[in-house]
Each structure stands twice: as C-alpha cells, then as structure tokens.
Amino acid sequence: MALITVKDLSKTYESEEVKTTALQGVSFSVEKGEFVAIMGPSGSGKSTLMHILGLLERPSGGEYLLDGRDVAGLSDNELANLRNKRIGFVFQAFNLLPKTTVSENVELPLLYDNDPTEHNGKRIAEALAAVDMTHRAKHFSNQLSGGEKQRVAIARALVNDPDIVFADEPTGNLDSKSGLQVMRILQGLNDAGRTIILVTHETSTAEHAKRIIRVVDGRIVSDEPVLRRKIAGDGEKTLK
C-alpha cells in the first residue's frame, strides 16, 4: 500500500466571485522511502499541491489517502494532530523565531505533542546531530548564516520523527555551496529511509531526487525517475 495516494485531485480558490483553478485532475502515488521532486514554474500549482499533501489545505475535489486512510472526513483538530505527528516541513524562508535559541526553535513541534517534556532534550539533540548543528544549539537563530538556518529548520522538521518531510524551495534563499549542503542532508535522510517530497522550480535542485513530477497549469505533465541522481559535492552516479 502506498504511503500517499491522490486521485483526480482539484483545488479552486474563490475571491469576490472570481474562481481560480490551482489544481485539476491530479493523480499519483508515493511509496514509503521515496524521494520525489514536484517541479514547475511559478503559479503552476506545485505549492498548492504540497499544502494539500501536508494537510495544510483541503482539496476542492478528488481523494487523498494517507496510508490508505481518506483524510477528507477528519476534523481540523484531527488533521492538525496527524500533521504534527507524521509530517515535517522545511520552508524557503526558514520560519525560525529570531530571538530564540536553536534548541528552542527545534523544540517547537514538541510543545504540541503529548509526550512528557523530559524526553524533549534527547529528541532535540538527536535532530541537531542529524544536521551537524549541535555546536550551535545555544546560539540565537538570528546569529546564524542562511545555510545554518535551513539546517535548523530541517532539524525542527525531524524532531517528531515524521514519516514524511516536505521541503518547499529549501535552497531558494541560499548560495550554491549552502544549497548543496542542504541537499546532501536531504539525500542522507532519504538514504536512511525517510520519505522526502521536494517542491522546486529549479531543475538542478529537482535532480537530487529520485523521481520528478512536473506540474504545469495545475496538471501533471510528466512523472519520471531520475536516471542519474546528483550527489551533492560528488558529481553524479547512475541509479540501478
């Protein structure tokens, strides 16, 4: 059974009697452990699709199954709980609290969890170690470089041990070196079994994934494997 299945998904926004169609007839599935890039130009619907898959928005039509479960009938509170336990997000703008330490930023998702707070320290330490940011744990986020901020954002996405990590243009605000470091981390997480869904408009970033779904005008125009996967800092290797 696929981890994610969407069938004939659609999304229409209405404002002052004006309807704007963002998605129309989108169907695909994602298996556990895949690294999928959703690629398309600005306004193509790729971010809307990520928001629906990440349970941040509801579709206007179609079906979305998460681990075989139709999420349409869930309440907003049930969706929020499912999102916090099973999904991690990494955004282009980092979304860190500026006058808060790295550790405190990483802890934020845990504050909405029901687990005892005495376990938080271990989980924060493990998440920071996964992105090589342990040495910056007590620094404030506004003291970090862009690449460091994104690594902290990845740690925050990981701290609840989610099934899926969504990365929305994670290298968009970074220089090429920092962007490659971030992609290396995402590839490492995927190699360890984590499901990664990357949203980007850049071909060079999308090619770090193992599969690229291209979206244009709210429709999927191609869905193909990446035959030669880029390895950050190490050129390319042929996938078998």
Short mmCIF file of C-alpha atoms in Angstrom, two decimals:
data_model
loop_
_atom_site.label_atom_id
_atom_site.label_comp_id
_atom_site.label_asym_id
_atom_site.label_seq_id
_atom_site.Cartn_x
_atom_site.Cartn_y
_atom_site.Cartn_z
CA MET A 1 0.00 0.00 0.00
CA ALA A 2 1.33 3.41 -0.99
CA LEU A 3 2.10 5.99 1.70
CA ILE A 4 0.36 8.72 -0.31
CA THR A 5 -2.33 8.28 -2.97
CA VAL A 6 -4.17 11.14 -4.66
CA LYS A 7 -6.91 10.58 -7.23
CA ASP A 8 -8.32 13.28 -9.50
CA LEU A 9 -7.33 16.00 -7.00
CA SER A 10 -8.55 19.54 -7.67
CA LYS A 11 -8.30 22.89 -5.92
CA THR A 12 -10.19 26.08 -6.78
CA TYR A 13 -9.88 29.37 -4.91
CA GLU A 14 -12.78 31.82 -4.87
CA SER A 15 -12.41 35.54 -4.20
CA GLU A 16 -15.06 38.19 -4.89
CA GLU A 17 -16.87 35.84 -7.27
CA VAL A 18 -13.64 35.15 -9.16
CA LYS A 19 -12.64 31.49 -9.36
CA THR A 20 -9.01 30.49 -9.83
CA THR A 21 -8.19 26.86 -10.54
CA ALA A 22 -4.87 25.83 -8.99
CA LEU A 23 -5.08 22.05 -9.48
CA GLN A 24 -7.15 19.92 -11.82
CA GLY A 25 -7.26 16.16 -12.20
CA VAL A 26 -4.04 15.36 -10.33
CA SER A 27 -3.42 11.65 -9.67
CA PHE A 28 -0.29 9.84 -8.43
CA SER A 29 1.08 7.83 -5.52
CA VAL A 30 4.22 7.96 -3.38
CA GLU A 31 5.71 4.88 -1.75
CA LYS A 32 7.33 4.95 1.67
CA GLY A 33 11.03 5.82 1.37
CA GLU A 34 10.77 7.66 -1.95
CA PHE A 35 12.47 10.99 -2.71
CA VAL A 36 10.10 12.84 -5.03
CA ALA A 37 10.55 16.32 -6.51
CA ILE A 38 7.43 18.23 -7.55
CA MET A 39 8.66 20.69 -10.14
CA GLY A 40 7.05 23.52 -12.05
CA PRO A 41 7.19 27.24 -12.79
CA SER A 42 5.73 29.90 -10.54
CA GLY A 43 1.94 29.61 -10.46
CA SER A 44 1.93 26.01 -11.69
CA GLY A 45 0.14 24.69 -8.58
CA LYS A 46 3.09 22.85 -7.06
CA SER A 47 2.97 24.68 -3.71
CA THR A 48 -0.80 24.25 -3.51
CA LEU A 49 -0.28 20.54 -4.06
CA MET A 50 2.30 20.41 -1.27
CA HIS A 51 -0.04 22.26 1.09
CA ILE A 52 -2.77 19.70 0.43
CA LEU A 53 -0.41 16.75 0.81
CA GLY A 54 0.90 18.31 4.03
CA LEU A 55 -2.65 18.68 5.39
CA LEU A 56 -2.35 22.48 5.47
CA GLU A 57 -5.24 22.89 3.00
CA ARG A 58 -8.20 20.80 1.91
CA PRO A 59 -8.78 19.97 -1.76
CA SER A 60 -11.88 21.16 -3.57
CA GLY A 61 -12.39 17.71 -5.08
CA GLY A 62 -10.84 14.31 -5.54
CA GLU A 63 -9.42 11.90 -3.00
CA TYR A 64 -6.35 11.96 -0.76
CA LEU A 65 -5.34 8.77 1.05
CA LEU A 66 -2.57 8.80 3.64
CA ASP A 67 -1.51 5.23 4.42
CA GLY A 68 -4.79 4.10 2.88
CA ARG A 69 -6.86 6.43 5.07
CA ASP A 70 -9.09 9.01 3.40
CA VAL A 71 -8.35 12.27 5.23
CA ALA A 72 -11.43 14.09 3.90
CA GLY A 73 -13.58 13.18 6.89
CA LEU A 74 -11.10 14.34 9.54
CA SER A 75 -11.80 17.45 11.59
CA ASP A 76 -9.37 20.38 11.65
CA ASN A 77 -8.09 19.24 15.06
CA GLU A 78 -7.60 15.69 13.82
CA LEU A 79 -5.71 16.98 10.78
CA ALA A 80 -3.51 19.16 13.00
CA ASN A 81 -2.69 16.21 15.26
CA LEU A 82 -1.93 13.96 12.28
CA ARG A 83 0.21 16.68 10.71
CA ASN A 84 2.24 17.21 13.89
CA LYS A 85 2.91 13.51 14.40
CA ARG A 86 3.57 12.36 10.85
CA ILE A 87 4.74 15.35 8.79
CA GLY A 88 7.71 17.71 8.94
CA PHE A 89 8.05 20.93 6.94
CA VAL A 90 11.05 22.86 5.63
CA PHE A 91 10.31 26.23 4.01
CA GLN A 92 12.31 28.59 1.83
CA ALA A 93 12.03 31.41 4.40
CA PHE A 94 13.20 29.12 7.29
CA ASN A 95 10.37 30.37 9.59
CA LEU A 96 12.59 30.44 12.68
CA LEU A 97 11.87 32.64 15.70
CA PRO A 98 14.68 35.27 15.59
CA LYS A 99 15.25 35.91 19.32
CA THR A 100 15.06 32.26 20.29
CA THR A 101 17.88 29.74 20.55
CA VAL A 102 18.47 27.00 18.03
CA SER A 103 17.37 24.37 20.58
CA GLU A 104 14.19 26.26 21.37
CA ASN A 105 13.33 26.58 17.68
CA VAL A 106 13.81 22.85 17.18
CA GLU A 107 11.65 22.13 20.23
CA LEU A 108 8.59 23.98 18.90
CA PRO A 109 6.80 20.95 17.38
CA LEU A 110 7.28 19.04 20.63
CA LEU A 111 5.29 21.66 22.54
CA TYR A 112 2.18 20.45 20.69
CA ASP A 113 2.93 16.80 21.47
CA ASN A 114 1.58 14.76 24.36
CA ASP A 115 4.90 13.14 25.25
CA PRO A 116 6.48 14.17 28.56
CA THR A 117 8.80 17.16 28.22
CA GLU A 118 11.67 15.27 29.92
CA HIS A 119 12.17 13.41 26.63
CA ASN A 120 12.47 16.61 24.63
CA GLY A 121 16.17 17.18 25.32
CA LYS A 122 17.18 13.84 23.81
CA ARG A 123 14.99 14.33 20.75
CA ILE A 124 16.34 17.85 20.16
CA ALA A 125 19.92 16.63 20.50
CA GLU A 126 19.33 13.81 18.02
CA ALA A 127 17.70 16.15 15.49
CA LEU A 128 20.56 18.68 15.74
CA ALA A 129 23.15 15.93 15.40
CA ALA A 130 21.44 14.73 12.21
CA VAL A 131 22.14 18.12 10.57
CA ASP A 132 25.52 18.73 12.24
CA MET A 133 24.31 21.73 14.27
CA THR A 134 24.95 20.52 17.82
CA HIS A 135 27.68 23.13 18.26
CA ARG A 136 25.20 25.94 17.61
CA ALA A 137 22.45 24.72 19.96
CA LYS A 138 22.65 27.71 22.34
CA HIS A 139 23.05 30.38 19.68
CA PHE A 140 20.12 32.58 18.70
CA SER A 141 18.73 31.91 15.24
CA ASN A 142 19.47 35.49 14.12
CA GLN A 143 23.18 34.75 14.66
CA LEU A 144 23.20 32.03 12.00
CA SER A 145 24.01 32.05 8.31
CA GLY A 146 21.30 31.19 5.79
CA GLY A 147 22.59 27.66 5.36
CA GLU A 148 22.71 27.13 9.13
CA LYS A 149 19.15 28.44 9.48
CA GLN A 150 17.93 25.94 6.92
CA ARG A 151 19.74 23.10 8.70
CA VAL A 152 18.00 24.13 11.93
CA ALA A 153 14.69 24.16 10.04
CA ILE A 154 15.40 20.60 8.89
CA ALA A 155 16.19 19.58 12.48
CA ARG A 156 12.88 21.09 13.58
CA ALA A 157 11.13 19.09 10.84
CA LEU A 158 12.79 15.90 12.10
CA VAL A 159 12.30 16.29 15.85
CA ASN A 160 8.94 14.46 15.92
CA ASP A 161 10.33 11.63 13.78
CA PRO A 162 7.83 12.21 10.96
CA ASP A 163 7.02 9.75 8.20
CA ILE A 164 7.29 12.46 5.54
CA VAL A 165 9.40 15.59 5.20
CA PHE A 166 8.11 18.27 2.82
CA ALA A 167 10.73 20.75 1.62
CA ASP A 168 9.33 23.80 -0.19
CA GLU A 169 12.11 25.52 -2.22
CA PRO A 170 14.63 24.69 0.56
CA THR A 171 17.60 26.14 -1.36
CA GLY A 172 15.82 29.21 -2.73
CA ASN A 173 17.41 31.67 -0.26
CA LEU A 174 20.84 30.04 -0.18
CA ASP A 175 24.10 30.37 -2.08
CA SER A 176 25.18 27.38 -4.17
CA LYS A 177 27.50 25.93 -1.50
CA SER A 178 24.90 26.13 1.28
CA GLY A 179 22.25 24.78 -1.08
CA LEU A 180 24.38 21.72 -1.83
CA GLN A 181 24.89 21.12 1.90
CA VAL A 182 21.13 21.18 2.44
CA MET A 183 20.56 18.79 -0.45
CA ARG A 184 23.23 16.46 0.93
CA ILE A 185 21.34 16.36 4.23
CA LEU A 186 18.02 15.61 2.50
CA GLN A 187 19.65 12.87 0.43
CA GLY A 188 21.16 11.36 3.57
CA LEU A 189 17.76 11.35 5.28
CA ASN A 190 16.27 9.62 2.26
CA ASP A 191 19.08 7.07 2.12
CA ALA A 192 18.25 6.29 5.76
CA GLY A 193 14.65 5.52 4.78
CA ARG A 194 12.88 8.85 5.23
CA THR A 195 10.25 9.86 2.65
CA ILE A 196 11.13 13.26 1.16
CA ILE A 197 8.86 15.38 -1.04
CA LEU A 198 10.67 18.38 -2.50
CA VAL A 199 8.96 21.32 -4.21
CA THR A 200 11.13 23.41 -6.51
CA HIS A 201 11.22 25.32 -9.78
CA GLU A 202 14.92 24.57 -10.32
CA THR A 203 15.97 21.58 -12.42
CA SER A 204 19.38 21.38 -10.71
CA THR A 205 17.66 21.01 -7.32
CA ALA A 206 14.99 18.58 -8.53
CA GLU A 207 17.63 16.26 -9.95
CA HIS A 208 18.83 15.43 -6.44
CA ALA A 209 15.59 13.47 -6.02
CA LYS A 210 14.94 10.00 -7.42
CA ARG A 211 11.74 10.95 -9.24
CA ILE A 212 10.41 14.18 -10.73
CA ILE A 213 6.72 15.04 -11.10
CA ARG A 214 6.34 18.08 -13.37
CA VAL A 215 3.29 20.29 -12.93
CA VAL A 216 2.11 22.92 -15.41
CA ASP A 217 -1.12 24.92 -15.08
CA GLY A 218 -2.37 22.66 -12.31
CA ARG A 219 -1.89 19.41 -14.20
CA ILE A 220 0.81 16.73 -14.15
CA VAL A 221 2.61 16.74 -17.49
CA SER A 222 5.26 14.12 -16.66
CA ASP A 223 6.24 11.71 -13.89
CA GLU A 224 9.64 10.13 -14.44
CA PRO A 225 12.54 8.62 -12.48
CA VAL A 226 15.84 10.46 -12.28
CA LEU A 227 18.21 8.06 -14.01
CA ARG A 228 21.32 9.90 -12.94
CA ARG A 229 20.94 11.24 -9.43
CA LYS A 230 23.14 14.13 -8.39
CA ILE A 231 25.16 13.55 -5.23
CA ALA A 232 25.89 16.86 -3.54
CA GLY A 233 29.57 17.60 -3.77
CA ASP A 234 30.35 14.33 -5.55
CA GLY A 235 29.06 14.81 -9.10
CA GLU A 236 26.56 12.18 -10.25
CA LYS A 237 26.02 8.48 -10.01
CA THR A 238 23.92 6.12 -12.10
CA LEU A 239 20.93 4.64 -10.34
CA LYS A 240 20.22 0.97 -10.76
#
